[in-house]
Structure formats: C-alpha cells, structure tokens
Amino acid sequence: MLRLHLSTESQWLDLGHGVRLLVEPLTTAIMLAARSDPTIVAAAGDAESSATNDNLARIVAKAVARIVVKDWEGVGDEEEKPLPLTPEGIDALLELWPIFEAFQTRYIAGALILDAEKNA
C-alpha cells in the first residue's frame, strides 16, 4: 500500500555527522524543475561526456538540493564557524561521500522507488 505524506511543511533531514538540512517535501514539481537545471541539461545532451549513472546521480542530487534545502545546521568552516547556506555550499556539501549517500538514500530514493514501481 502506498502511504501519502500530504504535509507541505519543510522538515529537518538528519544526514549524520552532525549535519541536518531543512528540506521541502520532494514533489513532482521539484523533480521537473531540477531536470531543467543547466548542469543536468548539459550532461544529458552531451553523449560524449562522462555522464555516467554515478555522475548523473551526483548532478541530480545537487540540483534537487539547491531547490529544496532551506536551511542547514552543523556545517562550518575550518574554524568551526557556521557557514551561511549558499548554492555553492550545498554543492560542496554533497561532494562529501557520506553526506551525498545519506541525502540520496534518505531523501531522493523514496521518490525514485515510487517512480520505478509505477514503471514496473
């Protein structure tokens, strides 16, 4: 049975290592907006590029995160001063493997699983 989560309020997503992201619920509109991101369009259109599945997953995760992340906790500079939330900061955060993997499995995977089930 499919359980619908109808709340439109942002929720905190714990990624481990003391990092939390305040994220909007993942919707079809967000996924469609992310697909229009210039980095995704460029990767999809360049058949000769190194657009492997792994690289594409990284690009998509960053595009989605730049849309849905509204705040963060536990992200600081070398002197442990909290950093302001920026698109560049989100991209840098998702370059850290454990953070990327947690974001993929705890946030994006649910939407992808539903998409795979409807196409089965």
PDB file of C-alpha atoms in Angstrom:
ATOM      1  CA  MET A   1       0.000   0.000   0.000  1.00  0.00           C
ATOM      2  CA  LEU A   2       1.214   3.474  -0.874  1.00  0.00           C
ATOM      3  CA  ARG A   3       1.177   5.886   2.055  1.00  0.00           C
ATOM      4  CA  LEU A   4       0.830   9.522   1.094  1.00  0.00           C
ATOM      5  CA  HIS A   5       2.564  12.180   3.135  1.00  0.00           C
ATOM      6  CA  LEU A   6       0.398  15.215   2.462  1.00  0.00           C
ATOM      7  CA  SER A   7       2.260  17.780   4.542  1.00  0.00           C
ATOM      8  CA  THR A   8       3.732  20.675   2.583  1.00  0.00           C
ATOM      9  CA  GLU A   9       5.821  21.886   5.501  1.00  0.00           C
ATOM     10  CA  SER A  10       9.599  21.677   5.433  1.00  0.00           C
ATOM     11  CA  GLN A  11      11.171  19.077   7.721  1.00  0.00           C
ATOM     12  CA  TRP A  12      14.641  18.518   9.129  1.00  0.00           C
ATOM     13  CA  LEU A  13      16.598  15.719   7.485  1.00  0.00           C
ATOM     14  CA  ASP A  14      19.422  14.235   9.563  1.00  0.00           C
ATOM     15  CA  LEU A  15      22.383  13.300   7.358  1.00  0.00           C
ATOM     16  CA  GLY A  16      24.672  12.185  10.176  1.00  0.00           C
ATOM     17  CA  HIS A  17      27.985  13.728  11.261  1.00  0.00           C
ATOM     18  CA  GLY A  18      26.017  16.496  13.000  1.00  0.00           C
ATOM     19  CA  VAL A  19      24.582  17.782   9.697  1.00  0.00           C
ATOM     20  CA  ARG A  20      20.880  18.500   9.283  1.00  0.00           C
ATOM     21  CA  LEU A  21      19.077  20.039   6.325  1.00  0.00           C
ATOM     22  CA  LEU A  22      15.705  21.744   6.399  1.00  0.00           C
ATOM     23  CA  VAL A  23      14.079  20.426   3.209  1.00  0.00           C
ATOM     24  CA  GLU A  24      10.790  20.878   1.418  1.00  0.00           C
ATOM     25  CA  PRO A  25       8.856  17.707   0.601  1.00  0.00           C
ATOM     26  CA  LEU A  26      10.032  16.182  -2.683  1.00  0.00           C
ATOM     27  CA  THR A  27       7.306  16.707  -5.269  1.00  0.00           C
ATOM     28  CA  THR A  28       6.865  16.181  -8.974  1.00  0.00           C
ATOM     29  CA  ALA A  29       7.194  19.940  -9.494  1.00  0.00           C
ATOM     30  CA  ILE A  30      10.582  19.927  -7.774  1.00  0.00           C
ATOM     31  CA  MET A  31      11.850  16.979  -9.810  1.00  0.00           C
ATOM     32  CA  LEU A  32      10.709  18.661 -13.035  1.00  0.00           C
ATOM     33  CA  ALA A  33      12.380  21.911 -12.008  1.00  0.00           C
ATOM     34  CA  ALA A  34      15.588  20.039 -11.217  1.00  0.00           C
ATOM     35  CA  ARG A  35      15.514  18.365 -14.645  1.00  0.00           C
ATOM     36  CA  SER A  36      15.604  21.846 -16.169  1.00  0.00           C
ATOM     37  CA  ASP A  37      18.803  22.713 -14.276  1.00  0.00           C
ATOM     38  CA  PRO A  38      21.519  23.713 -16.789  1.00  0.00           C
ATOM     39  CA  THR A  39      24.000  21.172 -15.383  1.00  0.00           C
ATOM     40  CA  ILE A  40      21.540  18.322 -15.937  1.00  0.00           C
ATOM     41  CA  VAL A  41      20.578  19.532 -19.399  1.00  0.00           C
ATOM     42  CA  ALA A  42      24.266  19.773 -20.366  1.00  0.00           C
ATOM     43  CA  ALA A  43      25.087  16.307 -19.007  1.00  0.00           C
ATOM     44  CA  ALA A  44      22.088  14.708 -20.700  1.00  0.00           C
ATOM     45  CA  GLY A  45      22.785  16.419 -24.011  1.00  0.00           C
ATOM     46  CA  ASP A  46      26.462  15.555 -24.172  1.00  0.00           C
ATOM     47  CA  ALA A  47      26.592  11.917 -25.298  1.00  0.00           C
ATOM     48  CA  GLU A  48      30.396  12.060 -25.433  1.00  0.00           C
ATOM     49  CA  SER A  49      30.712  13.303 -21.836  1.00  0.00           C
ATOM     50  CA  SER A  50      31.494  11.296 -18.762  1.00  0.00           C
ATOM     51  CA  ALA A  51      27.805  11.364 -17.832  1.00  0.00           C
ATOM     52  CA  THR A  52      27.876   8.002 -16.122  1.00  0.00           C
ATOM     53  CA  ASN A  53      24.972   6.973 -13.924  1.00  0.00           C
ATOM     54  CA  ASP A  54      27.022   7.870 -10.846  1.00  0.00           C
ATOM     55  CA  ASN A  55      27.960  11.290 -12.215  1.00  0.00           C
ATOM     56  CA  LEU A  56      24.367  11.945 -13.238  1.00  0.00           C
ATOM     57  CA  ALA A  57      23.144  10.955  -9.762  1.00  0.00           C
ATOM     58  CA  ARG A  58      25.555  13.474  -8.247  1.00  0.00           C
ATOM     59  CA  ILE A  59      24.415  16.213 -10.628  1.00  0.00           C
ATOM     60  CA  VAL A  60      20.725  15.493  -9.988  1.00  0.00           C
ATOM     61  CA  ALA A  61      21.185  15.391  -6.198  1.00  0.00           C
ATOM     62  CA  LYS A  62      22.867  18.796  -6.260  1.00  0.00           C
ATOM     63  CA  ALA A  63      20.161  20.287  -8.499  1.00  0.00           C
ATOM     64  CA  VAL A  64      17.398  18.965  -6.244  1.00  0.00           C
ATOM     65  CA  ALA A  65      19.197  20.091  -3.081  1.00  0.00           C
ATOM     66  CA  ARG A  66      19.669  23.627  -4.407  1.00  0.00           C
ATOM     67  CA  ILE A  67      15.869  23.806  -4.789  1.00  0.00           C
ATOM     68  CA  VAL A  68      14.671  22.100  -1.602  1.00  0.00           C
ATOM     69  CA  VAL A  69      17.218  22.960   1.093  1.00  0.00           C
ATOM     70  CA  LYS A  70      16.017  25.996   3.040  1.00  0.00           C
ATOM     71  CA  ASP A  71      18.449  25.909   5.984  1.00  0.00           C
ATOM     72  CA  TRP A  72      21.197  23.791   7.465  1.00  0.00           C
ATOM     73  CA  GLU A  73      22.853  23.028  10.758  1.00  0.00           C
ATOM     74  CA  GLY A  74      26.237  21.527  11.506  1.00  0.00           C
ATOM     75  CA  VAL A  75      28.082  22.995   8.508  1.00  0.00           C
ATOM     76  CA  GLY A  76      31.031  25.239   9.288  1.00  0.00           C
ATOM     77  CA  ASP A  77      34.350  26.494   8.016  1.00  0.00           C
ATOM     78  CA  GLU A  78      37.843  25.395   9.062  1.00  0.00           C
ATOM     79  CA  GLU A  79      37.465  27.406  12.282  1.00  0.00           C
ATOM     80  CA  GLU A  80      34.094  25.748  13.006  1.00  0.00           C
ATOM     81  CA  LYS A  81      32.182  28.973  12.407  1.00  0.00           C
ATOM     82  CA  PRO A  82      28.730  28.230  10.953  1.00  0.00           C
ATOM     83  CA  LEU A  83      28.562  28.892   7.219  1.00  0.00           C
ATOM     84  CA  PRO A  84      25.607  30.599   5.585  1.00  0.00           C
ATOM     85  CA  LEU A  85      23.518  28.496   3.240  1.00  0.00           C
ATOM     86  CA  THR A  86      24.508  29.087  -0.394  1.00  0.00           C
ATOM     87  CA  PRO A  87      24.089  27.097  -3.628  1.00  0.00           C
ATOM     88  CA  GLU A  88      27.880  26.691  -3.772  1.00  0.00           C
ATOM     89  CA  GLY A  89      27.892  25.443  -0.184  1.00  0.00           C
ATOM     90  CA  ILE A  90      25.201  22.881  -0.970  1.00  0.00           C
ATOM     91  CA  ASP A  91      27.250  21.635  -3.929  1.00  0.00           C
ATOM     92  CA  ALA A  92      30.378  21.399  -1.763  1.00  0.00           C
ATOM     93  CA  LEU A  93      28.485  19.581   0.994  1.00  0.00           C
ATOM     94  CA  LEU A  94      27.192  16.982  -1.460  1.00  0.00           C
ATOM     95  CA  GLU A  95      30.739  16.313  -2.665  1.00  0.00           C
ATOM     96  CA  LEU A  96      31.329  14.610   0.691  1.00  0.00           C
ATOM     97  CA  TRP A  97      30.520  10.947   0.103  1.00  0.00           C
ATOM     98  CA  PRO A  98      28.772  10.140   3.414  1.00  0.00           C
ATOM     99  CA  ILE A  99      26.594  13.246   3.118  1.00  0.00           C
ATOM    100  CA  PHE A 100      25.761  12.577  -0.538  1.00  0.00           C
ATOM    101  CA  GLU A 101      24.896   8.955   0.213  1.00  0.00           C
ATOM    102  CA  ALA A 102      22.653   9.915   3.137  1.00  0.00           C
ATOM    103  CA  PHE A 103      20.862  12.566   1.044  1.00  0.00           C
ATOM    104  CA  GLN A 104      20.361  10.055  -1.759  1.00  0.00           C
ATOM    105  CA  THR A 105      19.006   7.285   0.442  1.00  0.00           C
ATOM    106  CA  ARG A 106      17.019   9.329   2.958  1.00  0.00           C
ATOM    107  CA  TYR A 107      15.540  11.938   0.632  1.00  0.00           C
ATOM    108  CA  ILE A 108      15.737  11.208  -3.094  1.00  0.00           C
ATOM    109  CA  ALA A 109      15.457   7.401  -3.067  1.00  0.00           C
ATOM    110  CA  GLY A 110      11.852   7.413  -1.872  1.00  0.00           C
ATOM    111  CA  ALA A 111      10.763   9.323  -4.963  1.00  0.00           C
ATOM    112  CA  LEU A 112      12.828   7.135  -7.266  1.00  0.00           C
ATOM    113  CA  ILE A 113      11.434   3.940  -5.753  1.00  0.00           C
ATOM    114  CA  LEU A 114       7.891   5.150  -6.374  1.00  0.00           C
ATOM    115  CA  ASP A 115       8.826   6.078  -9.940  1.00  0.00           C
ATOM    116  CA  ALA A 116      10.336   2.622 -10.549  1.00  0.00           C
ATOM    117  CA  GLU A 117       7.253   0.901  -9.135  1.00  0.00           C
ATOM    118  CA  LYS A 118       4.881   2.746 -11.445  1.00  0.00           C
ATOM    119  CA  ASN A 119       7.063   1.762 -14.417  1.00  0.00           C
ATOM    120  CA  ALA A 120       7.247  -1.907 -13.435  1.00  0.00           C
TER     121      ALA A 120
END
